[in-house]
Coordinates of C-alpha atoms and ligand atoms in Angstrom, one line a residue:
X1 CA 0.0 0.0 0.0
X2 CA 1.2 3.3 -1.2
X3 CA 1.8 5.6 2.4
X4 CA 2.5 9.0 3.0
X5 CA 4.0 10.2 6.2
X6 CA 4.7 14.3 6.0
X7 CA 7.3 15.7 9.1
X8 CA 8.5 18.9 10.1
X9 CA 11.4 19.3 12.3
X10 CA 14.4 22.3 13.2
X11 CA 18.2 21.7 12.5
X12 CA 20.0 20.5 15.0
X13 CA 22.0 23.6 16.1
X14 CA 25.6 21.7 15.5
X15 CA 25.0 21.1 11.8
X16 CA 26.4 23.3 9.8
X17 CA 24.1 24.8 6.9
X18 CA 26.7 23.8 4.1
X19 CA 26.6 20.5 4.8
X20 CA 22.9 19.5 4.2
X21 CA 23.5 19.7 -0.1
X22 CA 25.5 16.2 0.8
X23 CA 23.7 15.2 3.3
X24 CA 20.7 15.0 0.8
X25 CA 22.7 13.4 -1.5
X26 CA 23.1 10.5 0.7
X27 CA 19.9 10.2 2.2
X28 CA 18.4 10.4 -1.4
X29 CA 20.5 7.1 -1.8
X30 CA 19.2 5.0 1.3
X31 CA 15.3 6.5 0.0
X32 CA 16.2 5.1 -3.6
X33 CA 17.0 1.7 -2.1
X34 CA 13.9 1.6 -0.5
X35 CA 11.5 2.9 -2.9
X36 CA 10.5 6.0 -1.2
X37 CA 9.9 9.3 -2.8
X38 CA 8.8 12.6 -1.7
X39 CA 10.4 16.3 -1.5
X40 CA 12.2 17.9 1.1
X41 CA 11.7 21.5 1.8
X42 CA 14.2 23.6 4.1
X43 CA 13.4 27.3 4.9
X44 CA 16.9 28.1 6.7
X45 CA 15.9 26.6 10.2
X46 CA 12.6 24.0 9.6
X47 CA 12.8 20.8 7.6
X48 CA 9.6 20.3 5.8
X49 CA 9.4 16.4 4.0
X50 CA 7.0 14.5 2.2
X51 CA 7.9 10.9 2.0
X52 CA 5.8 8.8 0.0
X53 CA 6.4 4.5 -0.4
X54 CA 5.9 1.0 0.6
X55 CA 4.5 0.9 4.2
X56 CA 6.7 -0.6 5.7
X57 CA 9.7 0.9 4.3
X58 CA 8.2 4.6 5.4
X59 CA 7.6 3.8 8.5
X60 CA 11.6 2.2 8.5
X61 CA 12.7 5.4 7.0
X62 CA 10.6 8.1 9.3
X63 CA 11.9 5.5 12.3
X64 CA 15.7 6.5 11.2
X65 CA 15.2 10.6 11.2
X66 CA 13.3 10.4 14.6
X67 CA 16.6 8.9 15.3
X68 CA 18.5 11.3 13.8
X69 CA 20.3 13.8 16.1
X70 CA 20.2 16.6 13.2
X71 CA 16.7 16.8 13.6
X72 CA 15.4 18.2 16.7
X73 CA 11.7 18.5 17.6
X74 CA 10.3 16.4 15.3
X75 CA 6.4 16.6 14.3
X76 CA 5.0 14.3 12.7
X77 CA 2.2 16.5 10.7
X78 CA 0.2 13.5 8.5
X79 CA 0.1 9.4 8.1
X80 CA -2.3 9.0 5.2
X81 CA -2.5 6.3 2.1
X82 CA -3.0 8.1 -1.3
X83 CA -3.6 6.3 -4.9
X84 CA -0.5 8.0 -6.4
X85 CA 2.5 9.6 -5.7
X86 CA 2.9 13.3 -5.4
X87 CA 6.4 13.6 -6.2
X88 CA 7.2 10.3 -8.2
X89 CA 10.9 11.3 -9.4
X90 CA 13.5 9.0 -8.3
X91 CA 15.6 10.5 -5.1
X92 CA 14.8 13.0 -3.3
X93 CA 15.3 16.8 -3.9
X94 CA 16.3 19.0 -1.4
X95 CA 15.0 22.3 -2.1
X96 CA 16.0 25.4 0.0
X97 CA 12.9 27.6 0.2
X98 CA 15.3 30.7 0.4
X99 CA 16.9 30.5 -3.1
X100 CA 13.8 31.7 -4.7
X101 CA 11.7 34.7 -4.6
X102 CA 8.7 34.7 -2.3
X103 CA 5.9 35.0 -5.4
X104 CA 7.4 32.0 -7.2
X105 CA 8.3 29.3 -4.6
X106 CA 5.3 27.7 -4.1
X107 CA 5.0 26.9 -7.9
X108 CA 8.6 26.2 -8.1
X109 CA 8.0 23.7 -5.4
X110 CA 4.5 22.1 -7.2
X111 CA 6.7 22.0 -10.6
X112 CA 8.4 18.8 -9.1
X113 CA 5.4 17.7 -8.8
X114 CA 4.5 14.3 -10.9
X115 CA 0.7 13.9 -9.7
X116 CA -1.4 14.0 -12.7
X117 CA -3.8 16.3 -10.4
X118 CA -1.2 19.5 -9.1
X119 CA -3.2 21.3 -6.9
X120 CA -6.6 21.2 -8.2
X121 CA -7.9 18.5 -5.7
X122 CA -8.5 18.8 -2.0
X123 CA -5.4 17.1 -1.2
X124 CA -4.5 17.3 2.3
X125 CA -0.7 16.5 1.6
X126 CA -0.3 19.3 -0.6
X127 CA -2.2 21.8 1.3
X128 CA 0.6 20.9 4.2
X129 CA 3.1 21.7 1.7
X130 CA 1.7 25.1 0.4
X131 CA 1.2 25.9 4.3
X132 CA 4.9 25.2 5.4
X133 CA 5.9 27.2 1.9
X134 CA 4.2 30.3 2.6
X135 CA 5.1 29.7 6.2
X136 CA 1.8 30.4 8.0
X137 CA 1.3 28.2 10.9
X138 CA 5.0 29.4 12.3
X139 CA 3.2 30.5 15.7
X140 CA 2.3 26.8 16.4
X141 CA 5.7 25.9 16.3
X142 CA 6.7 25.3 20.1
X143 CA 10.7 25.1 20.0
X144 CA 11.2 22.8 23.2
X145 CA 14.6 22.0 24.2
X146 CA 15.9 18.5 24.9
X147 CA 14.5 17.1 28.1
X148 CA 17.9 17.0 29.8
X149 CA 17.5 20.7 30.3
X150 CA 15.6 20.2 33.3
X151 CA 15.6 18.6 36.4
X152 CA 13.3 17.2 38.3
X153 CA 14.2 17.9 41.9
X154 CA 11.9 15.7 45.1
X155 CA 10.4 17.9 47.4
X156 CA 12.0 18.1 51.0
X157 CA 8.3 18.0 52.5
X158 CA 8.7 14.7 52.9
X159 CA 5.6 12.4 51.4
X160 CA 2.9 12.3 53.4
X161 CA 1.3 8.8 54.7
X162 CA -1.8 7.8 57.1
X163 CA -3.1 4.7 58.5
X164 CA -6.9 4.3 57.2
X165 CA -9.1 5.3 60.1
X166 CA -9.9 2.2 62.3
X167 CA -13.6 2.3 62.1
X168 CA -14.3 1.9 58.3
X169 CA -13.8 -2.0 57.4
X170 CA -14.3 -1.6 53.5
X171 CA -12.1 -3.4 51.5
X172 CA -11.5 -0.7 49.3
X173 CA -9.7 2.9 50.1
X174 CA -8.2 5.8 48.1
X175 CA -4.9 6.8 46.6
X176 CA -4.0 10.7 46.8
X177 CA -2.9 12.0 43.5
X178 CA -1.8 16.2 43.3
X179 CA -2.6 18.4 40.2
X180 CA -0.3 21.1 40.4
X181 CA 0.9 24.2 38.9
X182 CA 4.7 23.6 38.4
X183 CA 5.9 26.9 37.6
X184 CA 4.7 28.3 39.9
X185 CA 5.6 24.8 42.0
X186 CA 2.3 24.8 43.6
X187 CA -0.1 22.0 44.5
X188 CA -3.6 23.1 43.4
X189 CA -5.9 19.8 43.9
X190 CA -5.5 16.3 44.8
X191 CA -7.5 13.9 43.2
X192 CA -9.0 10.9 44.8
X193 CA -8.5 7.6 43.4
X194 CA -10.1 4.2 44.5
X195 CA -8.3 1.5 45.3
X196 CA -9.0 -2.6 45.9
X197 CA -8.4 -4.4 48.8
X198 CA -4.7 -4.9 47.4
X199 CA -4.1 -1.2 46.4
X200 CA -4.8 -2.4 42.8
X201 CA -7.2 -0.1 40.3
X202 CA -11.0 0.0 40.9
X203 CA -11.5 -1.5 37.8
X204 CA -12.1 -4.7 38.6
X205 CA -13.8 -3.8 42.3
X206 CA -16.5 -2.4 40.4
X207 CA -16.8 -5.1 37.6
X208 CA -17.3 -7.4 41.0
X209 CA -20.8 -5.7 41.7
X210 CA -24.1 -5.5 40.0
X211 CA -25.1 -2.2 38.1
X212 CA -27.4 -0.8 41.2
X213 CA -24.5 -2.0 44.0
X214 CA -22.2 -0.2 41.9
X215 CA -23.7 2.8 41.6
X216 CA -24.3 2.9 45.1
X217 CA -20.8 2.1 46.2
X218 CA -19.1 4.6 43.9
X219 CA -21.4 7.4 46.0
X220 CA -20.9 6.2 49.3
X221 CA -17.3 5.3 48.8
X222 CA -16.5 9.2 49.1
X223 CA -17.5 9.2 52.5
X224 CA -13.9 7.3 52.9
X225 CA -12.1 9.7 50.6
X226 CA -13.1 12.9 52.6
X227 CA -12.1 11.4 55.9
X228 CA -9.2 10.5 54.6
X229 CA -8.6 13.5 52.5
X230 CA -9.2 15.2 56.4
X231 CA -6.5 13.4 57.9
X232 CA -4.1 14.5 54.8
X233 CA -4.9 18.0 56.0
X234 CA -5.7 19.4 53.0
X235 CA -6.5 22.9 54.2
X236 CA -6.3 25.2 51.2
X237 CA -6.3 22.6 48.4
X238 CA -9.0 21.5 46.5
X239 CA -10.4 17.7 47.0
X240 CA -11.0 16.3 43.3
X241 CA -13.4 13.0 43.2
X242 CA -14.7 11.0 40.4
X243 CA -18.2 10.0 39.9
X244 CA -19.9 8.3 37.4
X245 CA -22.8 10.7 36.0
X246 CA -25.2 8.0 36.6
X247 CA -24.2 7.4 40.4
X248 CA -25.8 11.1 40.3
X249 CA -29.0 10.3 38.8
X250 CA -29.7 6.3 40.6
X251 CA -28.8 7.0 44.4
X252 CA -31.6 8.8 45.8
X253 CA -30.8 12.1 47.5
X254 CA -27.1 11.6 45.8
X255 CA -25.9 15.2 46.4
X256 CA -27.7 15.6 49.8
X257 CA -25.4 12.5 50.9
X258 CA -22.3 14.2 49.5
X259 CA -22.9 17.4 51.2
X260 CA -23.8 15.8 54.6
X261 CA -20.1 14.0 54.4
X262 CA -18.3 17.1 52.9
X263 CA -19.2 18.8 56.3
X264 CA -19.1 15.7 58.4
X265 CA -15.2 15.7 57.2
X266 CA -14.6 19.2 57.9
X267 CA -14.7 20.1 54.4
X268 CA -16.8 22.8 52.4
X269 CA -17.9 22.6 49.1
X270 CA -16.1 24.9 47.5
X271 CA -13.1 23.0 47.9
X272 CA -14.4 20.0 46.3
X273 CA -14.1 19.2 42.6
X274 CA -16.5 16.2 40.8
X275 CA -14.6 15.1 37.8
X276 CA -17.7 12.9 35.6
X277 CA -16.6 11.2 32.4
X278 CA -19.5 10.3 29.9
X279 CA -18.8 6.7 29.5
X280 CA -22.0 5.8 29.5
X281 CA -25.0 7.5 28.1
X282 CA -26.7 9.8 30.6
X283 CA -30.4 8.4 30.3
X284 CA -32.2 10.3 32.8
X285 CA -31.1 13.5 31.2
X286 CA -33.5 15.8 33.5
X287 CA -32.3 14.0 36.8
X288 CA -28.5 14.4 35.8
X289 CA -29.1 18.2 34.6
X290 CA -31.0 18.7 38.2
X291 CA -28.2 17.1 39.7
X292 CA -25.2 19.4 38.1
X293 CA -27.4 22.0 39.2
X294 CA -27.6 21.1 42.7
X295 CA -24.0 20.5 43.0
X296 CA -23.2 23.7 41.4
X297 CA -26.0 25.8 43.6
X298 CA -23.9 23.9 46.9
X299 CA -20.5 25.3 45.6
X300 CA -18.7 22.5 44.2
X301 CA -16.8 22.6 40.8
X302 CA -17.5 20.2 38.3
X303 CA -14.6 18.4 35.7
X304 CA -15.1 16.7 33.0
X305 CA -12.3 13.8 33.1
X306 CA -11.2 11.7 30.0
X307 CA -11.7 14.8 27.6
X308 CA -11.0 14.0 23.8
X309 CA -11.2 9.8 24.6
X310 CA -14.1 9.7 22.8
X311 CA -16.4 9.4 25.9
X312 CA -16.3 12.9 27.2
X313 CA -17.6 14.6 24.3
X314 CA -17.9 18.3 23.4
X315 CA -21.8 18.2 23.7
X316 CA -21.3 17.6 27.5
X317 CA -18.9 20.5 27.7
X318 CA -21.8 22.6 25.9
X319 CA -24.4 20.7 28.6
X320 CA -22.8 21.4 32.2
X321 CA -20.3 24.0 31.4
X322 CA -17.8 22.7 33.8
X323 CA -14.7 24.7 35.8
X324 CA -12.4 22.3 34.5
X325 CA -11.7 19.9 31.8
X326 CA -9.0 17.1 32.1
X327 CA -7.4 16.5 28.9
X328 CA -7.2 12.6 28.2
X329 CA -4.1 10.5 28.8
X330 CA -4.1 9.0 25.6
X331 CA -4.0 12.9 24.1
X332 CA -0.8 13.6 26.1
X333 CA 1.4 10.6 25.4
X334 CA 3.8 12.2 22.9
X335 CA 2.0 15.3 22.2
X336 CA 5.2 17.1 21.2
X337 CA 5.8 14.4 18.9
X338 CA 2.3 14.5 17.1
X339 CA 0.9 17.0 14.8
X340 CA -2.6 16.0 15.4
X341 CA -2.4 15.6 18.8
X342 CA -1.1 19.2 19.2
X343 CA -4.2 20.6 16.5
X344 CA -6.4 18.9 19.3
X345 CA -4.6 20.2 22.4
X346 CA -5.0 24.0 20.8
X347 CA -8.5 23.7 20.1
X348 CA -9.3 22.6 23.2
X349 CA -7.4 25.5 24.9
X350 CA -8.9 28.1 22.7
X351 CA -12.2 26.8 23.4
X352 CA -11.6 26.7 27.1
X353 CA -10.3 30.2 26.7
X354 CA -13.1 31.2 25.0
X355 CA -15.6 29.8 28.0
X356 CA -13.2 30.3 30.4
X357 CA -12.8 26.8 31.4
X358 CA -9.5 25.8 33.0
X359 CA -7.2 23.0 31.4
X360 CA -5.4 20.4 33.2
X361 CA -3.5 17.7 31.2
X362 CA -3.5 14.0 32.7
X363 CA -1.0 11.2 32.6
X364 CA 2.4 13.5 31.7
X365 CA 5.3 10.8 31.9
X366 CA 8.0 12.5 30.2
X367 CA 9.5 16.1 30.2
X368 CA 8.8 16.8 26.8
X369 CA 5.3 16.2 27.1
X370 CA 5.1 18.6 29.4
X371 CA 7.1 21.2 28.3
X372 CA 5.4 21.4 24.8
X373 CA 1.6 21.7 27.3
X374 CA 3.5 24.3 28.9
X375 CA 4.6 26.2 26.0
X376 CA 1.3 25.8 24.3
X377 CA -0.4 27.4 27.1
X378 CA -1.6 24.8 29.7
X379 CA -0.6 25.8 33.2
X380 CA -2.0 22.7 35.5
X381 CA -0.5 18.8 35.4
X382 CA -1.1 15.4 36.7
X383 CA 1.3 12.8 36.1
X384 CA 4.0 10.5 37.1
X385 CA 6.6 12.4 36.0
X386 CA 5.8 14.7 39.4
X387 CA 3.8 12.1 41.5
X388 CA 2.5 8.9 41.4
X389 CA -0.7 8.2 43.6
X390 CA 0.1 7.1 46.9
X391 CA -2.0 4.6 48.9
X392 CA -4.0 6.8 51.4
X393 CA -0.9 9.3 51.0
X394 CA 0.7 11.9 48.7
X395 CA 3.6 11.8 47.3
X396 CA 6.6 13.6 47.3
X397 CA 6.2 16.3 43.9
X398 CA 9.3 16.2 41.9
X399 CA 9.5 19.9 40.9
X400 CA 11.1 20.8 37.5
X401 CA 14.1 22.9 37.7
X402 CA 16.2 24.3 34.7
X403 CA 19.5 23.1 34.9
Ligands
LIG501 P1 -8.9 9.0 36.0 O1 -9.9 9.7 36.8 O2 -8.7 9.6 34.7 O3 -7.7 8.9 36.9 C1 -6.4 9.0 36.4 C2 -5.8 7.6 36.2 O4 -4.5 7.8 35.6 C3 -5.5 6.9 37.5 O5 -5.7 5.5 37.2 C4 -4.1 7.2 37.8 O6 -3.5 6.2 38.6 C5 -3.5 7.1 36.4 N1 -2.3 7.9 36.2 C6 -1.9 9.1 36.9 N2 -0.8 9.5 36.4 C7 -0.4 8.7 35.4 C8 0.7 8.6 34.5 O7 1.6 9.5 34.5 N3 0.7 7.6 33.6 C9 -0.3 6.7 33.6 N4 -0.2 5.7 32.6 N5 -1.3 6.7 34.4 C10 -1.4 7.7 35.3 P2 -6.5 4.6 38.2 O8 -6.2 5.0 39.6 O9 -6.2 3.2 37.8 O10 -8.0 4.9 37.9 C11 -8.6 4.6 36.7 C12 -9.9 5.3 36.6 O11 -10.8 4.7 37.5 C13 -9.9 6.8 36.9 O12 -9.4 7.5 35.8 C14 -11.3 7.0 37.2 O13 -12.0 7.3 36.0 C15 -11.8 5.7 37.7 N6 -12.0 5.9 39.2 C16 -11.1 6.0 40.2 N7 -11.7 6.2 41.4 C17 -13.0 6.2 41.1 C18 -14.1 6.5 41.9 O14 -14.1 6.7 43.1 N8 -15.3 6.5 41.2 C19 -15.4 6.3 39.9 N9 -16.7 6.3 39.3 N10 -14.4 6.1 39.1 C20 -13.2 6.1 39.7
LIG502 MN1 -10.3 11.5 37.4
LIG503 MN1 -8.5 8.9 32.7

């Protein structure tokens, strides 16, 4: 199958300009060999290419140039199959964007073109190409530098651990896990996480139990979590807790219950934050909308978790106009590595500008991640890469510093 995979990166800093004509030359030999084809575009400090082949021998070429210490911040930009080629010649040209004038280049570029079609079609590939040539997505280029430019120093505050209070003999409890604001190197919330008997995920707990158990559980299981979350002293932080939207609508007198134990912990309302996913269709629609209601008249702040998976859907952002989203794992793995990924990320912060909805992004591993959130505007982070949940604890936050 004929593939396309399109890339945009910046020179590596140590290589020097006057070496990229032989550079080409070479490369253009190892693509020959291999049946790829494409065009490669450079504009004085961004490499644009087109590579166009066999699958598998794209995806064995674009695996090379991530490797590739000359090319630094690497985006991938589009993975598509087309019918033809675009650029069909044999080897690769390397065309500098700067040795022609600005009114020509694009058609210079399109003349190398051997689609039967030039740019009379729709064709996303070549829309890429006149983008990057009449350079006009430039501000979405986030220049990170490598990860080893920070460090991530351990708190002294020591972690923090408790015993679970003697008189609740569940066999589930709670990990602690901080949101927090790293610049500023700030926790803003801790989020609530349920645990087995084991201190595994809650997965499989709640697979144990029928639908109505279930419900009723996930409700009355955040008794536990603000009595614990009172022991952790979390004076001045905000207490995030997950719900399913049904457990809303199913338990009678579901937000009464929740009140009555924010206060019985010492709590107050405005300091809790109930992060729903939609990952299950919301059938009572009345009941759940009187619910958000009731939860918002009380003071608490409302999330929606698992944004962009598929289940928490825009429609529910237009439904309960939350305080905060919580952009989805799967969204944030390799962001700065992903062209699509980072088209989502922006839309969702300009829409959350727009409504003034604030943006935290979930599951951040590695530095880079989090650096390209950071320079695209997002300001709040959970993740392992500054603490892991901790059984009935928190962890100590691993605070980036520049080196
Ligand atoms: P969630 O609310 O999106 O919680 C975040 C999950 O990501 C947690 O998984 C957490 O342990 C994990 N996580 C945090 N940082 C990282 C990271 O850097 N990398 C990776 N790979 N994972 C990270 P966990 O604890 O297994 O919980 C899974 C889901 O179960 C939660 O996802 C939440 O939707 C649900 N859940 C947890 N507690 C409750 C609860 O009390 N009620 C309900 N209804 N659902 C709950
Ligand atoms: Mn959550
Ligand atoms: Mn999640």
């Amino acid at each position: 199958m004929l593939s396309t995979i399109i890339y945009r990166s910046h020179l590596s800093d140590d290589v020097a300009i006057k070496s990229l004509e032989a550079l080409a030359v070479k490369a253009n030999k190892v693509n020959e060999s291999f049946g790829v084809t494409g065009i490669l575009l450079f504009n004085g400090t961004h490499f644009f290419q087109v590579l166009e082949g066999p699958d598998a021998a794209i995806n064995k070429i674009y695996d090379r140039i991530c490797e590739d210490p000359r090319h630094h911040n690497l985006v991938e930009l589009l993975r598509d199959y087309a019918p033809f080629r675009r650029f069909g010649n044999v080897g690769m040209e390397l065309f500098d964007l700067r040795e022609h004038d600005k009114a020509t280049v694009l058609q210079a570029v399109l003349d190398k073109g051997t689609s039967k079609y030039q740019l009379t079609y729709e064709d996303r590939a070549l829309q890429f190409l006149r983008t990057f040539v009449e350079s006009r997505e430039k501000e979405n280029y986030f220049e990170i530098p490598p990860a080893s430019a920070w460090e991530f120093i351990v708190d002294d505050q020591p972690a923090i651990e408790r015993e679970i209070p003697l008189s609740i003999a569940e066999n589930y409890s709670f990990a602690f896990q901080p949101i927090i604001d790293p610049l500023s190197q700030r926790i803003v919330s801790l989020e609530a996480l349920m645990r087995n008997a084991t201190g595994g995920s809650p997965r499989e707990f709640f697979a144990q139990h029928s639908q109505e158990a279930f419900y009723r559980l996930d409700l009355e299981s955040k008794k536990l979590a603000f009595a614990l979350a009172n022991r952790l002293d979390v004076q001045g932080l905000t207490l995030s807790i997950n719900l399913l939207p049904m457990s809303l609508v199913m338990v009678p007198n579901a937000v009464d219950f929740l009140l009555n134990e924010i206060a019985a912990n010492g709590l107050v309302p405005e300091q809790i934050v109930v992060e729903v996913t939609e990952n299950e269709v919301i059938s009572r629609a009345e009941e759940f909308d009187s619910a958000i209601k009731q939860l918002k008249a009380a003071g608490i702040s409302l999330a929606i978790d698992d944004f962009g998976a598929g289940s928490a859907g825009l429609l529910l952002l237009a439904r309960i106009q939350p305080d905060k989203i919580k952009i989805d794992r799967d969204i944030i793995c390799d962001v700065h590595k992903s062209g699509p990924k980072q088209a989502i990320v922006q839309a969702i912060l300009k829409c959350c500008s727009a409504l003034e909805i604030s943006v935290i992004a979930s599951g951040v591993e590695k530095p880079e991640e989090w650096m390209w959130l950071e320079a695209a505007g997002v300001c709040y982070f959970q993740g392992s890469l500054f603490a892991p949940p901790k059984l009935t604890g928190i962890s100590a936050v691993a605070w980036p510093e520049l080196k």
